[in-house]
Each structure stands twice: as C-alpha cells, then as structure tokens.
N, CA, C and O atoms as a GROMACS GRO file, in nm:
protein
  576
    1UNK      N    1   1.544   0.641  -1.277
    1UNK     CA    2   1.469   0.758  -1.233
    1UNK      C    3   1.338   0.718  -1.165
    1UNK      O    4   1.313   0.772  -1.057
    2UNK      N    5   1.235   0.612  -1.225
    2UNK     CA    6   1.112   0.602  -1.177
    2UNK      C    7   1.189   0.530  -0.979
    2UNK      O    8   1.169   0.599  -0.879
    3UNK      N    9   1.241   0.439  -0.974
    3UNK     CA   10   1.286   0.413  -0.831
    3UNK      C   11   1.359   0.559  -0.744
    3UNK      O   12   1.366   0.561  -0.621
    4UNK      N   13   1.400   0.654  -0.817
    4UNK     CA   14   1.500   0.767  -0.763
    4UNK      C   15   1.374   0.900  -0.724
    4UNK      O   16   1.374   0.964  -0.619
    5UNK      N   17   1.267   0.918  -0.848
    5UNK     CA   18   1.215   0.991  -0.822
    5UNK      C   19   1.066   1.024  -0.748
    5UNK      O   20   0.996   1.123  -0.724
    6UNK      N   21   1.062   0.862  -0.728
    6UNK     CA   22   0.926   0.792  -0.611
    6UNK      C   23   0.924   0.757  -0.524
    6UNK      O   24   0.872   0.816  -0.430
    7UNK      N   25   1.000   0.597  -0.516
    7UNK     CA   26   0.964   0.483  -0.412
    7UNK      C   27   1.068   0.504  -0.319
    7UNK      O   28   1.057   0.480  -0.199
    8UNK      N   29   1.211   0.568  -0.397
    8UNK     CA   30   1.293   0.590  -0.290
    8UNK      C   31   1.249   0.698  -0.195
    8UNK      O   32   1.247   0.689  -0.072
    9UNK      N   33   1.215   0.797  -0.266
    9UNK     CA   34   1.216   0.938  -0.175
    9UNK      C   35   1.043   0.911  -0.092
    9UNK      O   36   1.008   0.987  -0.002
   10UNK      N   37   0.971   0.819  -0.131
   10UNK     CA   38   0.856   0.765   0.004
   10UNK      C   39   0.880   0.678   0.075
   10UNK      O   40   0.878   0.694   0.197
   11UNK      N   41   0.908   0.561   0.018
   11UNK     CA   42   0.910   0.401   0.116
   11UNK      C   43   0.958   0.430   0.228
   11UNK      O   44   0.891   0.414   0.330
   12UNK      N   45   1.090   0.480   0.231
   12UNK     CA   46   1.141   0.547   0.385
   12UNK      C   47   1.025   0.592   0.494
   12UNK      O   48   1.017   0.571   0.615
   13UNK      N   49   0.950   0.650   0.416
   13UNK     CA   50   0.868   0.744   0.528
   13UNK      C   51   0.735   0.681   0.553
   13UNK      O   52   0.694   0.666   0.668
   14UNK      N   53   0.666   0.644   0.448
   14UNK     CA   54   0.508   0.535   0.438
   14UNK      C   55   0.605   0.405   0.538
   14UNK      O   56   0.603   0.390   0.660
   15UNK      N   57   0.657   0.351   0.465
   15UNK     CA   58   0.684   0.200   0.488
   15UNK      C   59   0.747   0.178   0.662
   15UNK      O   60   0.704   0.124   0.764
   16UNK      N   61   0.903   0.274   0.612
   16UNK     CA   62   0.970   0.239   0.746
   16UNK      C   63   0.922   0.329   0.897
   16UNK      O   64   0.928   0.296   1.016
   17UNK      N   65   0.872   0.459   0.827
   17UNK     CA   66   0.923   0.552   0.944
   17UNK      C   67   0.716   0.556   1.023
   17UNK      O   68   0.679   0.566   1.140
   18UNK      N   69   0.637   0.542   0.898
   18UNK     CA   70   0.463   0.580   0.943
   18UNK      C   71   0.407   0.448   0.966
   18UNK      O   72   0.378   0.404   1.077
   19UNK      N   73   0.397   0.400   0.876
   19UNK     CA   74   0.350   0.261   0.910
   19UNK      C   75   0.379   0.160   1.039
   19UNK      O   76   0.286   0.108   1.102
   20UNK      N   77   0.503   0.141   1.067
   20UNK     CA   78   0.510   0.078   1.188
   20UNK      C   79   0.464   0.180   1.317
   20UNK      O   80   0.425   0.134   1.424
   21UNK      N   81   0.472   0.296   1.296
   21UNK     CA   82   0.441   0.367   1.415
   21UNK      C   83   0.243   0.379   1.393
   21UNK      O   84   0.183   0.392   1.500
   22UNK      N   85   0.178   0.375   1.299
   22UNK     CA   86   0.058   0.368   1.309
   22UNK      C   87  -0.009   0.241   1.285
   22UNK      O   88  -0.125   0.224   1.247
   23UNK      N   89   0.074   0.157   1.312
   23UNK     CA   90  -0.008  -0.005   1.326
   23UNK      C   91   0.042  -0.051   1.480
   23UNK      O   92  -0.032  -0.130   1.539
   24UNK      N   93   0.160  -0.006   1.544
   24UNK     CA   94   0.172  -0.004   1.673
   24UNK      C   95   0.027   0.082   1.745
   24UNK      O   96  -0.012   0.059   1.859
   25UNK      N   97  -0.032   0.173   1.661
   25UNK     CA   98  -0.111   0.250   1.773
   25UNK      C   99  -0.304   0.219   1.738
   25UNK      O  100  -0.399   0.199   1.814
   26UNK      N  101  -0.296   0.227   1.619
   26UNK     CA  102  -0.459   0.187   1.544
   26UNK      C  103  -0.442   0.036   1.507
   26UNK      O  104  -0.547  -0.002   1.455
   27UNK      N  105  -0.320  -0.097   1.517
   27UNK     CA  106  -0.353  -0.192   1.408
   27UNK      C  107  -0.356  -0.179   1.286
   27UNK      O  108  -0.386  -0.077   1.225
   28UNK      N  109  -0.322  -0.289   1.236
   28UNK     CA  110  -0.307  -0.265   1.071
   28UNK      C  111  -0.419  -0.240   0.978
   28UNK      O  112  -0.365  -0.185   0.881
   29UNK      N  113  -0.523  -0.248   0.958
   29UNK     CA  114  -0.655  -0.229   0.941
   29UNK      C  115  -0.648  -0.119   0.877
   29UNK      O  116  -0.645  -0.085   0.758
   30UNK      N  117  -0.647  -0.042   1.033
   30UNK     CA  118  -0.671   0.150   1.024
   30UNK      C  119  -0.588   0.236   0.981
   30UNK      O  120  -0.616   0.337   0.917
   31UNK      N  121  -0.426   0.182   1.033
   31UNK     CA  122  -0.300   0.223   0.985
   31UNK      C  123  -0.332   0.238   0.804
   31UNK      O  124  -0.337   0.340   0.735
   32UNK      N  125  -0.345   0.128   0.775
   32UNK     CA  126  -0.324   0.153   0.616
   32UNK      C  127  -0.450   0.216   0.570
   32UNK      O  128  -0.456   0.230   0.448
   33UNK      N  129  -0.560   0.262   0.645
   33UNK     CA  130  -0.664   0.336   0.591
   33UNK      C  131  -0.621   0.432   0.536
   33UNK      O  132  -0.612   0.470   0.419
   34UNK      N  133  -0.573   0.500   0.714
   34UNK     CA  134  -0.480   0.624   0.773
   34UNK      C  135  -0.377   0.666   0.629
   34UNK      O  136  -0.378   0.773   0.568
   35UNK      N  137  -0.304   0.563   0.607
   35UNK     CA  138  -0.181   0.575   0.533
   35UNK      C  139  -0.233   0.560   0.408
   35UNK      O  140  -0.182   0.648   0.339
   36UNK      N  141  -0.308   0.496   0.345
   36UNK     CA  142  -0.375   0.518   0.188
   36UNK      C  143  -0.354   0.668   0.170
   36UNK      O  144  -0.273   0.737   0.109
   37UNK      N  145  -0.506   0.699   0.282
   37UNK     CA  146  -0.553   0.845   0.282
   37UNK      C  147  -0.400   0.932   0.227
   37UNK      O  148  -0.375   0.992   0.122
   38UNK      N  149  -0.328   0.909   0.335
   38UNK     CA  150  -0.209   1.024   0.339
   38UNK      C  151  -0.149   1.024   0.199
   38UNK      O  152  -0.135   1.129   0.136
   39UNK      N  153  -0.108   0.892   0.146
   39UNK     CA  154  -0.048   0.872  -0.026
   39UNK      C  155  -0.169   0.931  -0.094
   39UNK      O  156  -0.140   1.043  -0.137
   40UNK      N  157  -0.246   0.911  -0.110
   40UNK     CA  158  -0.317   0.961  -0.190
   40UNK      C  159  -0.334   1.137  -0.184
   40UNK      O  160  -0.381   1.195  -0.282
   41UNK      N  161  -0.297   1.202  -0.081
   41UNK     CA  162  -0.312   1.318  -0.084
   41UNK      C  163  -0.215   1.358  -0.105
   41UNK      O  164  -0.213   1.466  -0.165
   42UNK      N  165  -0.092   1.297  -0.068
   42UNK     CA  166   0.031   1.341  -0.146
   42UNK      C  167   0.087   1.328  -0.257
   42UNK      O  168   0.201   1.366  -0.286
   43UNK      N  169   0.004   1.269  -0.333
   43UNK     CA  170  -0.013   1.269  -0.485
   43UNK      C  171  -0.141   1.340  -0.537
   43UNK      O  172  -0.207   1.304  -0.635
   44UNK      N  173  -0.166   1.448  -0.454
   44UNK     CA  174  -0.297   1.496  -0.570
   44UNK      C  175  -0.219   1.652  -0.625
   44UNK      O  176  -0.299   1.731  -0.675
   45UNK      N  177  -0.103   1.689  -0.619
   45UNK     CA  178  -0.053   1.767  -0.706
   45UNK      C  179  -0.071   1.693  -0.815
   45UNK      O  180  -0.157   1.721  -0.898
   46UNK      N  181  -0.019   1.629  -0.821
   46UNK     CA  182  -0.001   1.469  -0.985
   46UNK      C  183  -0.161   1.555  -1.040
   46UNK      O  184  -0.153   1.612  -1.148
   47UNK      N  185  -0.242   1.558  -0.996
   47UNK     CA  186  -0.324   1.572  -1.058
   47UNK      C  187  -0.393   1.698  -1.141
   47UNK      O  188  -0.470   1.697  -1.237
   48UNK      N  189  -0.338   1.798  -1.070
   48UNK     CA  190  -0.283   1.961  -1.117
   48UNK      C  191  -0.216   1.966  -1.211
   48UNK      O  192  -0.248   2.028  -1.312
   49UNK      N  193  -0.060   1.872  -1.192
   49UNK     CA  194  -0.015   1.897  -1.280
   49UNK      C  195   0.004   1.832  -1.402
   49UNK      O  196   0.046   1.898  -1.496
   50UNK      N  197  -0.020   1.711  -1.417
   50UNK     CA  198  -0.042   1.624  -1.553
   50UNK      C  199  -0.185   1.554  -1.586
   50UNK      O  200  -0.250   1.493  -1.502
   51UNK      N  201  -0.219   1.570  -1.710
   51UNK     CA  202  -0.375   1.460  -1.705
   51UNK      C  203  -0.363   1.362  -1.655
   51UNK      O  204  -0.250   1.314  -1.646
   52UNK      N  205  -0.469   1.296  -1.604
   52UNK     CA  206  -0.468   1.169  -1.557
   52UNK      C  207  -0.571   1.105  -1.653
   52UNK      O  208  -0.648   1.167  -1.727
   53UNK      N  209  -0.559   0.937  -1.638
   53UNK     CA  210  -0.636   0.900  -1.711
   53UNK      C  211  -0.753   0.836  -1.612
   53UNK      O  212  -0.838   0.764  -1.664
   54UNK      N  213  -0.756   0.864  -1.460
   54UNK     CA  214  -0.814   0.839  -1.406
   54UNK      C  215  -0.920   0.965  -1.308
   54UNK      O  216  -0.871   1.072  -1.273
   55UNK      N  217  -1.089   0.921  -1.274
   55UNK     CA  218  -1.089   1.060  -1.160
   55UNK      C  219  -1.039   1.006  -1.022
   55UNK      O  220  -1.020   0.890  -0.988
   56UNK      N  221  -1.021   1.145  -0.937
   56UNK     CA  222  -0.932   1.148  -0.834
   56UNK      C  223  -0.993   1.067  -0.735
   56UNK      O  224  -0.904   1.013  -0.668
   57UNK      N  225  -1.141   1.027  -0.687
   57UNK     CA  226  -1.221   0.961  -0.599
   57UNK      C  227  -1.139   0.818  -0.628
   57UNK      O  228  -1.097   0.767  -0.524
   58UNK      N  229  -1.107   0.742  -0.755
   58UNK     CA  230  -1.107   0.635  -0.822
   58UNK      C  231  -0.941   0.608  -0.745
   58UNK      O  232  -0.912   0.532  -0.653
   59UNK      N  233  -0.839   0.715  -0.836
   59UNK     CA  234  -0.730   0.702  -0.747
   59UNK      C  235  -0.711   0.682  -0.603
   59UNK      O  236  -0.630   0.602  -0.556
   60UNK      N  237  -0.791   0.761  -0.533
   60UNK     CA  238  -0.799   0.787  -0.382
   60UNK      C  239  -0.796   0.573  -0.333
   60UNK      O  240  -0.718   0.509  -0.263
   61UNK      N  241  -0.935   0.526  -0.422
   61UNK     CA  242  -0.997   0.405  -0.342
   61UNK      C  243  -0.853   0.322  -0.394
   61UNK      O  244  -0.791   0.242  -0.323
   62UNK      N  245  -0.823   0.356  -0.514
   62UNK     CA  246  -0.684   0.278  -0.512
   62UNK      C  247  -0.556   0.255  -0.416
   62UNK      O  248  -0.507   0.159  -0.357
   63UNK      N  249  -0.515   0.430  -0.435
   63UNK     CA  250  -0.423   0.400  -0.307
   63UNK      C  251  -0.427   0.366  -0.199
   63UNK      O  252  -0.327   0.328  -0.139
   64UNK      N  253  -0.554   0.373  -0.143
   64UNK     CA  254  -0.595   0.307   0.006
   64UNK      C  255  -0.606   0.120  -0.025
   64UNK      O  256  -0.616   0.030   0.058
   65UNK      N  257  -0.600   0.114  -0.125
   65UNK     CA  258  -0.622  -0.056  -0.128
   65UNK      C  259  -0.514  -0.107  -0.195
   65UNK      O  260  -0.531  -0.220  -0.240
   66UNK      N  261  -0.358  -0.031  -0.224
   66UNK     CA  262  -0.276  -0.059  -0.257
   66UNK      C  263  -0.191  -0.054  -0.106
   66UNK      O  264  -0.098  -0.124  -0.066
   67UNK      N  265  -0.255   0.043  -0.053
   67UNK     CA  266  -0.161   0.031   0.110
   67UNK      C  267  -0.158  -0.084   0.198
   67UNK      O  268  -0.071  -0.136   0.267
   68UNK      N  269  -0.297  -0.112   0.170
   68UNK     CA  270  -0.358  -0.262   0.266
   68UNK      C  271  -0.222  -0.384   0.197
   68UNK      O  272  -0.185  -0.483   0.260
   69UNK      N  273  -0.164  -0.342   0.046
   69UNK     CA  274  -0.096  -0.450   0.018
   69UNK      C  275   0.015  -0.470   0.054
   69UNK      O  276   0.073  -0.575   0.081
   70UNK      N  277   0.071  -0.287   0.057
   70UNK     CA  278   0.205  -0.249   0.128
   70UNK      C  279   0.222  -0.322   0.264
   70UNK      O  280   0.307  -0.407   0.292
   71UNK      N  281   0.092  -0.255   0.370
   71UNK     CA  282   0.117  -0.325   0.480
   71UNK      C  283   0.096  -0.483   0.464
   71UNK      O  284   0.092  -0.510   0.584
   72UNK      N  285   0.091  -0.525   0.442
   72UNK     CA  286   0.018  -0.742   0.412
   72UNK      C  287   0.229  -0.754   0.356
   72UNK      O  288   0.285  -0.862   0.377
   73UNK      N  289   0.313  -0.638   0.293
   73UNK     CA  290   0.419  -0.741   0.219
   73UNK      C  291   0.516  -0.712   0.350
   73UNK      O  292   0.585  -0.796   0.406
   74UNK      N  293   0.500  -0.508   0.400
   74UNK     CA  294   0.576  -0.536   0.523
   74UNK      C  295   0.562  -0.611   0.643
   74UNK      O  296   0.633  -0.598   0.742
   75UNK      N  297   0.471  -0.689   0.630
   75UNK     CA  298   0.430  -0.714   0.763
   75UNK      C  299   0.495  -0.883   0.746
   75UNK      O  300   0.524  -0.956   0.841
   76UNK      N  301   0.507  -0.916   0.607
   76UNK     CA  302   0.540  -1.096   0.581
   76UNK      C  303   0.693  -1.027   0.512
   76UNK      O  304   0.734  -1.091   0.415
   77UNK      N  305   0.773  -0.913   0.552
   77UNK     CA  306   0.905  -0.937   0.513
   77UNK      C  307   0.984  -0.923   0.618
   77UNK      O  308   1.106  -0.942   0.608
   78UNK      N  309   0.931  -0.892   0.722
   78UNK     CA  310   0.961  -0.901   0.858
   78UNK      C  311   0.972  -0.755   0.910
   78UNK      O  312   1.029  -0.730   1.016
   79UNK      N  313   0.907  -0.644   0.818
   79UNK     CA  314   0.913  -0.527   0.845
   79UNK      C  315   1.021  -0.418   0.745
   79UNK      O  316   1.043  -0.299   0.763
   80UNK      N  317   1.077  -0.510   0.636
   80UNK     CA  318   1.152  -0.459   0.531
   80UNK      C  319   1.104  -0.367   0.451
   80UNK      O  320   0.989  -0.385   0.409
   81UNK      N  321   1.172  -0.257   0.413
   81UNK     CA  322   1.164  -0.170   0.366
   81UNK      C  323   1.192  -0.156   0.213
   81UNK      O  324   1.139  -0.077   0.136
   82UNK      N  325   1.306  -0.269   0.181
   82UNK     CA  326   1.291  -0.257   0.056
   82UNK      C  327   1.187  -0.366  -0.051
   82UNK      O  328   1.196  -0.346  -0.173
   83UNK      N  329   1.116  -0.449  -0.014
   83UNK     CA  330   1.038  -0.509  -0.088
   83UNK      C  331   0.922  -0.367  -0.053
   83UNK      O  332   0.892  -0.316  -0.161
   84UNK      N  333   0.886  -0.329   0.008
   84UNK     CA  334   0.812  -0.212  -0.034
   84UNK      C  335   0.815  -0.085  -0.121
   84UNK      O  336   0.726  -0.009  -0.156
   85UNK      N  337   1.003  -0.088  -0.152
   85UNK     CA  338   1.080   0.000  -0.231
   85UNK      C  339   1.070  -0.131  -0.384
   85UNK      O  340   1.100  -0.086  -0.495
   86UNK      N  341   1.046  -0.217  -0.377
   86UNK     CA  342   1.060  -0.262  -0.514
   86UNK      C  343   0.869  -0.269  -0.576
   86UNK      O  344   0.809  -0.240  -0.679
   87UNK      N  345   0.836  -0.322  -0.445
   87UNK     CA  346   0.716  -0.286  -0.498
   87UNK      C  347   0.616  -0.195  -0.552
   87UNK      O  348   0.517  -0.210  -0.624
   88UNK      N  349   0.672  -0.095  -0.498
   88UNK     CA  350   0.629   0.094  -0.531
   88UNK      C  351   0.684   0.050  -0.666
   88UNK      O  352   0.603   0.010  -0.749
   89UNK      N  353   0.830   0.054  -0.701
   89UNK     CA  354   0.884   0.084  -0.811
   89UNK      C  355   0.839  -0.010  -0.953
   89UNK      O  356   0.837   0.032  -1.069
   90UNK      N  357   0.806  -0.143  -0.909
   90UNK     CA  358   0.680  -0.170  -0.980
   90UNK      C  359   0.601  -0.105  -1.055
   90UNK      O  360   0.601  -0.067  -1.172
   91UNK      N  361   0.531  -0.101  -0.964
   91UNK     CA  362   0.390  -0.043  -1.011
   91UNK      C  363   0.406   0.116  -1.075
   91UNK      O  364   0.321   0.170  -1.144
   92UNK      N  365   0.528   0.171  -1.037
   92UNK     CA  366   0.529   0.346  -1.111
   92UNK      C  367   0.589   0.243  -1.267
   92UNK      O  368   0.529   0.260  -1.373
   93UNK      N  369   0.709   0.141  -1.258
   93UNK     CA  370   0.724   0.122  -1.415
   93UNK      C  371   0.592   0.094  -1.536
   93UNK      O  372   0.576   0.112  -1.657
   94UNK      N  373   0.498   0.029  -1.397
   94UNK     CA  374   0.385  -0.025  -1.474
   94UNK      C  375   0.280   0.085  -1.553
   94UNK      O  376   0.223   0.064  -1.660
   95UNK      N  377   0.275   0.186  -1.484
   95UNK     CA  378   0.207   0.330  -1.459
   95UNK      C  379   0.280   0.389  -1.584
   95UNK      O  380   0.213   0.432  -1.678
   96UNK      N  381   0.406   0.391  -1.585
   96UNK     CA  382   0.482   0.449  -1.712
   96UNK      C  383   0.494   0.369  -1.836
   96UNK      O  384   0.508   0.441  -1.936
   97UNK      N  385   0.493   0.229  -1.862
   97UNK     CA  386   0.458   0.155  -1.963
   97UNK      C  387   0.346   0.118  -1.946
   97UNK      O  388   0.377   0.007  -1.991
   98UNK      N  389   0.219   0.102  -1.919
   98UNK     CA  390   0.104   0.130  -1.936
   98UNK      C  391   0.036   0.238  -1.969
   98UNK      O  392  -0.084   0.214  -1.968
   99UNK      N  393   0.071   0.389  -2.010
   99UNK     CA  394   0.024   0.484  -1.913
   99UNK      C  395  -0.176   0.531  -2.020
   99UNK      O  396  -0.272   0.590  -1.971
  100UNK      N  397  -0.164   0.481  -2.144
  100UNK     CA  398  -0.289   0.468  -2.229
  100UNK      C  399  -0.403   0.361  -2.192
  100UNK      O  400  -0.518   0.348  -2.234
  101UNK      N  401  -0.328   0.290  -2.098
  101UNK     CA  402  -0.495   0.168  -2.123
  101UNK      C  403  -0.548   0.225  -2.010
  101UNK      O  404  -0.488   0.267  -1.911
  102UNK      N  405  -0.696   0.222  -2.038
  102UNK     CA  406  -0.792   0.299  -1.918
  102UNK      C  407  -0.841   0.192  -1.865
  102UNK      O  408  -0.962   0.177  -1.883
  103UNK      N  409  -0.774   0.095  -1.790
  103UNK     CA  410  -0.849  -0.017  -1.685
  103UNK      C  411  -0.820   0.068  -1.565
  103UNK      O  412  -0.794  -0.009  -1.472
  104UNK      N  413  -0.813   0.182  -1.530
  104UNK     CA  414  -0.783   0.154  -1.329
  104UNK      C  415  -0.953   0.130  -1.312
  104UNK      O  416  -0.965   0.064  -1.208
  105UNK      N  417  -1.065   0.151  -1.361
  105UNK     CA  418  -1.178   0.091  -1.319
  105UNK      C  419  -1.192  -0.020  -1.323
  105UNK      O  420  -1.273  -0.056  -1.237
  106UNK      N  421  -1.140  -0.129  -1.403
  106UNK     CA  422  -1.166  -0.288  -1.374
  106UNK      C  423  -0.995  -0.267  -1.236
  106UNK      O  424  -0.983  -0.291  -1.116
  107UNK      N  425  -0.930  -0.230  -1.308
  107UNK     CA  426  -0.783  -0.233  -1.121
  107UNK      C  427  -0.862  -0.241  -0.988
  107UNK      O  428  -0.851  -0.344  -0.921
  108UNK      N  429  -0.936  -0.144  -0.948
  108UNK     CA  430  -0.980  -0.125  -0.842
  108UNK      C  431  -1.031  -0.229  -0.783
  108UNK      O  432  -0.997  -0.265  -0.670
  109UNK      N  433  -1.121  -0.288  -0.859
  109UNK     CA  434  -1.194  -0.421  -0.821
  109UNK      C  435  -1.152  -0.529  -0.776
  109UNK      O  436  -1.182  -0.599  -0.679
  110UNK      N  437  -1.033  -0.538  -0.909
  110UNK     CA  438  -0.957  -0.619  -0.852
  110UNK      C  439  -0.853  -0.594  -0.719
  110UNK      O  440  -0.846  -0.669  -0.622
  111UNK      N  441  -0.799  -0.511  -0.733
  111UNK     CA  442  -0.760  -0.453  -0.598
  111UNK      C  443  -0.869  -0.500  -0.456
  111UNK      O  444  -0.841  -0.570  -0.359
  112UNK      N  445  -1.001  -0.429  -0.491
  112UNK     CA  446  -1.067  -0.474  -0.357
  112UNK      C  447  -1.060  -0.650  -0.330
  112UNK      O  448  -1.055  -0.710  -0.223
  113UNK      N  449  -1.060  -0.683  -0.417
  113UNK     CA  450  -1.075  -0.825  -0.444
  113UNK      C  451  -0.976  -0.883  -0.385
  113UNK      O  452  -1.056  -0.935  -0.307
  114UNK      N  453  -0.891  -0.918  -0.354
  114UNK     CA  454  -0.718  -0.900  -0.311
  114UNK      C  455  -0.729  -0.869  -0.205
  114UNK      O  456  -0.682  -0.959  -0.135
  115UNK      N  457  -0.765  -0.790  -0.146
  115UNK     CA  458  -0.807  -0.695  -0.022
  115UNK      C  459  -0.857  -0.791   0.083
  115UNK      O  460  -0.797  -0.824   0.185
  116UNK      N  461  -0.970  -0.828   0.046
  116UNK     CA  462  -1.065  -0.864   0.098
  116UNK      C  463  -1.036  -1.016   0.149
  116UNK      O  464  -1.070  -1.049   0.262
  117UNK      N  465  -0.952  -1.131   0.036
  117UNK     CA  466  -0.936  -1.212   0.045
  117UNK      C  467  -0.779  -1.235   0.155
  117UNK      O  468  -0.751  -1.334   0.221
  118UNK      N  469  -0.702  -1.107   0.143
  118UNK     CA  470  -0.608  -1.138   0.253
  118UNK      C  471  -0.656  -1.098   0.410
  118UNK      O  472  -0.605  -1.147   0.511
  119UNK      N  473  -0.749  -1.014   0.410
  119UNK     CA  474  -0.821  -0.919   0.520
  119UNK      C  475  -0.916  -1.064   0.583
  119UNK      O  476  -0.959  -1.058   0.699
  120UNK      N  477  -0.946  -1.198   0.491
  120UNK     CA  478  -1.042  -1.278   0.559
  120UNK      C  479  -0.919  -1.392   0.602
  120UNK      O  480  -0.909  -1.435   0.717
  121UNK      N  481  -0.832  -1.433   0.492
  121UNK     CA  482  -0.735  -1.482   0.560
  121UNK      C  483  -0.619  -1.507   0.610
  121UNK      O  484  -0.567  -1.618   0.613
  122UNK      N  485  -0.574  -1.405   0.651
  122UNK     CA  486  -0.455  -1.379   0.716
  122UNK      C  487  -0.503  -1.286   0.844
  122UNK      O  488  -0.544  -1.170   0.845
  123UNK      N  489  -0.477  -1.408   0.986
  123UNK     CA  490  -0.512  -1.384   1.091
  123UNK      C  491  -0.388  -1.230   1.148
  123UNK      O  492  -0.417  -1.165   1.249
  124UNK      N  493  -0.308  -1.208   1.096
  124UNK     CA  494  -0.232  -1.089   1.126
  124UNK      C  495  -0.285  -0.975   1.099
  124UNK      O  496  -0.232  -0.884   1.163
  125UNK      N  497  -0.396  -0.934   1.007
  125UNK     CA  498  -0.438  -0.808   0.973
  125UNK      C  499  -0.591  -0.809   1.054
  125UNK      O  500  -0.668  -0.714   1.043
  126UNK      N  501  -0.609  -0.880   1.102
  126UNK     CA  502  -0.711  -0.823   1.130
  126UNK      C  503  -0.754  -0.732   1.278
  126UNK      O  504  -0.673  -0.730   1.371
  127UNK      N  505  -0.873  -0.667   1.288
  127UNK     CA  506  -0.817  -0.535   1.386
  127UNK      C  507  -0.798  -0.586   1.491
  127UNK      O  508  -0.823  -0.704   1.516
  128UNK      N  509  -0.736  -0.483   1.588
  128UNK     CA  510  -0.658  -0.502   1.743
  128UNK      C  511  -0.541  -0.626   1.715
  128UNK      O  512  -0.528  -0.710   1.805
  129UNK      N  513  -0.464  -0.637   1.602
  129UNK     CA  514  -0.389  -0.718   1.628
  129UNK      C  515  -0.267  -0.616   1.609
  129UNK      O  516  -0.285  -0.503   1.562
  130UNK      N  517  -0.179  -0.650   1.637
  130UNK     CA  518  -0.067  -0.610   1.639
  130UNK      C  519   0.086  -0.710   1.548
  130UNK      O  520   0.171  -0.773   1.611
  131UNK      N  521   0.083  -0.696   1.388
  131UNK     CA  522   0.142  -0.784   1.342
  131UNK      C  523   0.281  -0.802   1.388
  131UNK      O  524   0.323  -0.914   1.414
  132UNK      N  525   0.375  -0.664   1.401
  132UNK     CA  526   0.494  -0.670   1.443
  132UNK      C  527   0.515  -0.735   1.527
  132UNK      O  528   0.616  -0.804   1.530
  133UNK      N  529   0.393  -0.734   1.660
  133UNK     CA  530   0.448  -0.866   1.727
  133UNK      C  531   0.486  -1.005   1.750
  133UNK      O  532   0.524  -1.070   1.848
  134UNK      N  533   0.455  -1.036   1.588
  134UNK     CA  534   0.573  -1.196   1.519
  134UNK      C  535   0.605  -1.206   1.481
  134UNK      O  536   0.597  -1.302   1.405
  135UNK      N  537   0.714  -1.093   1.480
  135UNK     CA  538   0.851  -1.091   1.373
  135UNK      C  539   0.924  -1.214   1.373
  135UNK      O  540   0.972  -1.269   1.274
  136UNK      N  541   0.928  -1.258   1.507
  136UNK     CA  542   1.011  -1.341   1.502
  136UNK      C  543   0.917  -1.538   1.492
  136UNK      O  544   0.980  -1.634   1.538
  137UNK      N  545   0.798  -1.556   1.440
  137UNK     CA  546   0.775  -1.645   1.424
  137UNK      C  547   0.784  -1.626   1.255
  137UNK      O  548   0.822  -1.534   1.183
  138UNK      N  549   0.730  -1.760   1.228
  138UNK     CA  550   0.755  -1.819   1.064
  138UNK      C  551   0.622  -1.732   1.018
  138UNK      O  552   0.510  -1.723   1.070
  139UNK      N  553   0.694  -1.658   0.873
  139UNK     CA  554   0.581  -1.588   0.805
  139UNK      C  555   0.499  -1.688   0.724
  139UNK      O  556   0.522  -1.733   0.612
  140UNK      N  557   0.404  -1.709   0.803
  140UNK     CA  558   0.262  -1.799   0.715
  140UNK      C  559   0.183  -1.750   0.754
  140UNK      O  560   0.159  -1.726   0.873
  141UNK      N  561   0.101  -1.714   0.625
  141UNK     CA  562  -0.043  -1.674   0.602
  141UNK      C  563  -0.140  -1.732   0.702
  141UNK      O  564  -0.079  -1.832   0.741
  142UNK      N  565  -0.246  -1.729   0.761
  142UNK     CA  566  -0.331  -1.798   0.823
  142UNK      C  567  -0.364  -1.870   0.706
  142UNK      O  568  -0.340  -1.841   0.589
  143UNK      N  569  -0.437  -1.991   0.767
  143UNK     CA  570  -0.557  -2.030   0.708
  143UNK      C  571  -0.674  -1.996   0.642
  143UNK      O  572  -0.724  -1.899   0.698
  144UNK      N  573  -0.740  -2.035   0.544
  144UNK     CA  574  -0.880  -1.961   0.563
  144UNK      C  575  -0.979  -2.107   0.570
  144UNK      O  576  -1.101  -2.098   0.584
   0.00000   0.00000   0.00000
C-alpha cells in the first residue's frame, strides 16, 4: 500500500512527466525549487487531515530539499523513474515506522547538509546547466 498509495500514483508525474520538462526550461537548481514547492503543496491536505508531528514551514523546507535529491538520483539514473519510485517509497516506509520520533528538526539540517555538498560538487546541478544533456556519458559525480 505505502508504494500503491504514494510514490506510484506521483513519481510518474514529479519524476517522469515535470521534472524533465522543468529542468529542460529553468535547470536543475530551479526545477527542483519549482518542484519541492509543488510536493509540498500537494501534501498540505496531509495536514488537515491527520496530526503531524511536524509545522508546515518545516515540512515545506523539507520537501524542497528532498527534491534537490530526487533530481541529483534522476539525473545519475539516466533519467529513471523507478529509483525515484523506490526512493519515495522509502522514505513514506520510514515516515510510517518512524512516525513518533520528533527529529524532522535535526532531518532538515541534515537534509540541507546533503544539499549543499552535492550542489558544490557535482558539476551537473549547477545553474544553466542542463543535466539531461549527458545521458549518454558515464554517471560520475564531479569532483570537488
């Protein structure tokens, strides 16, 4: 259910169908700003309708810095859709066997943290680039 009633019925649309069409037009950077923003607003029923153990500002900076990761795995699987479908489904099992410990405030950090360190080295994300355009070379990280 957690893969049937999430990652399947999004990844299609974030991963395969928005993402490549908004990193073709803003770069990956902005795309996954763009695309955080959008997950995160399409999960703020979630927040109407069940407690959260988090506030919604906190979620928001999450999903925008969980997207930056989405785009960083589609972009090194050659544009695959389902390591973004396993990876969603991840993190909802984690969400559902975790769902009492109140770290998403130390998460976040670490999240930015992660962020920051693929955003300095991995010459594919950074702005005006266009990653899809090396699908067809060898997926390696830049340097830092």
């Amino acid at each position: 259910m957690l893969m049937l009633g999430g990652p399947l019925g999004e990844e299609p649309g974030w991963s395969g169908f928005g993402l490549p069409r908004l990193q073709a037009r803003y770069g990956s950077v902005w795309a996954s700003l763009w695309l955080g923003l959008l997950r995160a607003g399409w999960h703020l029923p979630l927040w109407w309708m069940y407690p959260s153990p988090t506030p919604y500002p906190l979620f928001v900076a999450g999903a925008v810095l969980l997207t930056f990761l989405f785009t960083w795995l589609f972009n090194h699987t050659r544009g695959s859709v389902l390591y973004s479908l396993i990876f969603h489904t991840s993190l909802s099992i984690a969400s559902v066997r975790l769902p009492d410990v109140p770290a998403y405030h130390l998460w976040v950090p670490c999240l930015l943290s992660i962020v920051l360190v693929i955003l300095l080295c991995d010459r594919r994300l950074r702005p005006g680039r266009s990653p899809l355009a090396h699908r067809d070379r060898t997926l390696s990280v830049g340097s830092c």
